[in-house]
mmCIF file of C-alpha atoms in Angstrom:
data_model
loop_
_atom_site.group_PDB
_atom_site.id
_atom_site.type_symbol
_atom_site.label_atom_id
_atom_site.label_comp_id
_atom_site.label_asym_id
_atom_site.label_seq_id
_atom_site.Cartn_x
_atom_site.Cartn_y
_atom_site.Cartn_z
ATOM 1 C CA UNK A 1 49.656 1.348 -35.012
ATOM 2 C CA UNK A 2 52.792 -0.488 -33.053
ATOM 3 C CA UNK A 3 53.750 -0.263 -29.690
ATOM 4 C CA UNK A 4 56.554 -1.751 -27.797
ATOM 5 C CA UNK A 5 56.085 -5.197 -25.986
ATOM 6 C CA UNK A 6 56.515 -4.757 -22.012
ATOM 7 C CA UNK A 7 58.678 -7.492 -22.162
ATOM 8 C CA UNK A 8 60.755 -7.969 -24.826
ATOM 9 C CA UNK A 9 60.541 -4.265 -26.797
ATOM 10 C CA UNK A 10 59.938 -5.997 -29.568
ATOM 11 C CA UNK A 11 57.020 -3.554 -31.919
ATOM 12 C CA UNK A 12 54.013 -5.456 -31.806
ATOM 13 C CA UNK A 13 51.018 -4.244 -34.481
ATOM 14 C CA UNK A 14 48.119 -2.906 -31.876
ATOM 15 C CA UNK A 15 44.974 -4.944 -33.676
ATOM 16 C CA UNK A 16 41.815 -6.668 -32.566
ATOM 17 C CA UNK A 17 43.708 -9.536 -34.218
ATOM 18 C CA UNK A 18 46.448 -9.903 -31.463
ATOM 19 C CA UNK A 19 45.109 -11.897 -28.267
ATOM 20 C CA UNK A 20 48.244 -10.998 -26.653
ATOM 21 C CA UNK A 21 48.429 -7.307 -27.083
ATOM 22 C CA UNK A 22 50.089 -5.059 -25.467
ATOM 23 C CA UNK A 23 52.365 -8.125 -25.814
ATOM 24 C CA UNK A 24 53.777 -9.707 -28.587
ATOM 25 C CA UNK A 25 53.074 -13.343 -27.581
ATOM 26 C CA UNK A 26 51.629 -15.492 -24.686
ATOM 27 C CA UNK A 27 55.264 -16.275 -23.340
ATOM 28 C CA UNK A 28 55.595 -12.420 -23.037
ATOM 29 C CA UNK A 29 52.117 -11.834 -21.326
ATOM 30 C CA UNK A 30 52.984 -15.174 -18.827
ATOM 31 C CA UNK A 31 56.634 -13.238 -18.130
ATOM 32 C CA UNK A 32 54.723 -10.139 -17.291
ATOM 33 C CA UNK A 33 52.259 -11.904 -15.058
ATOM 34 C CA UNK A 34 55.009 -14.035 -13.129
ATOM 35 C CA UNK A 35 56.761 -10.650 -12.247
ATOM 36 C CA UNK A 36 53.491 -9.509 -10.358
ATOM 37 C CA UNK A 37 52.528 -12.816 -8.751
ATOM 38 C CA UNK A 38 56.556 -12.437 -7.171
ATOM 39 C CA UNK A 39 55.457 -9.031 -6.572
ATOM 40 C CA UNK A 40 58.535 -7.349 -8.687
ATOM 41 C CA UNK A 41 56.097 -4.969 -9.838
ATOM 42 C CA UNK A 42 53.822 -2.902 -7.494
ATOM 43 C CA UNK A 43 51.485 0.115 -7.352
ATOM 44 C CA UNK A 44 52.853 2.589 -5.502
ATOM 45 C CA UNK A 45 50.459 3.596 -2.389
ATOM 46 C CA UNK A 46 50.253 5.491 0.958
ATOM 47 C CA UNK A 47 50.674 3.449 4.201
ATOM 48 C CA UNK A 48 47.767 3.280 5.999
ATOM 49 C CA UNK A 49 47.553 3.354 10.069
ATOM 50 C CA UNK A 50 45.455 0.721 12.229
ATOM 51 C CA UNK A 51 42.946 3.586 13.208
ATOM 52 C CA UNK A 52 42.692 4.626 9.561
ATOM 53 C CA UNK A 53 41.813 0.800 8.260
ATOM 54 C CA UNK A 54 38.877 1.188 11.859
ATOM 55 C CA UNK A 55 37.664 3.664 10.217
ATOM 56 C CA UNK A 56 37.214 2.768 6.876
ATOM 57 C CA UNK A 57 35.864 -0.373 8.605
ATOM 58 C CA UNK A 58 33.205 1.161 10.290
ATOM 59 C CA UNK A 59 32.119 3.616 7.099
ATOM 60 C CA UNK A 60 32.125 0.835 4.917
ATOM 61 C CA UNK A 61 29.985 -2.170 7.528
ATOM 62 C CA UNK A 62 26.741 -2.686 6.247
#
């Protein structure tokens, strides 16, 4: 089966073979880990209020 690299679109063969899968080589898989240490990627989430973070603070304190 191919997919697409994230990075470059080039098809990449999905095998065990490929250590860089989903990518088609390690300079692809470093790109793609350099945009989420300079956060250009993020998972979208819900702001969360100072009284909801006490909470989960105190439900979650061993």
């Amino acid at each position: 089966m191919n997919v697409e690299c994230p990075t470059c679109k080039k098809s990449v063969e999905w095998t065990e073979t490929n250590p860089f899968r989903p990518f088609c080589s390690e300079r692809c898989k470093l790109i793609d880990l350099g945009a989420w240490a300079n956060e250009e990627y993020r998972v979208p989430a819900e702001n969360v209020s100072p009284d909801d973070l006490d909470q989960i603070d105190e439900a979650t304190r061993h």
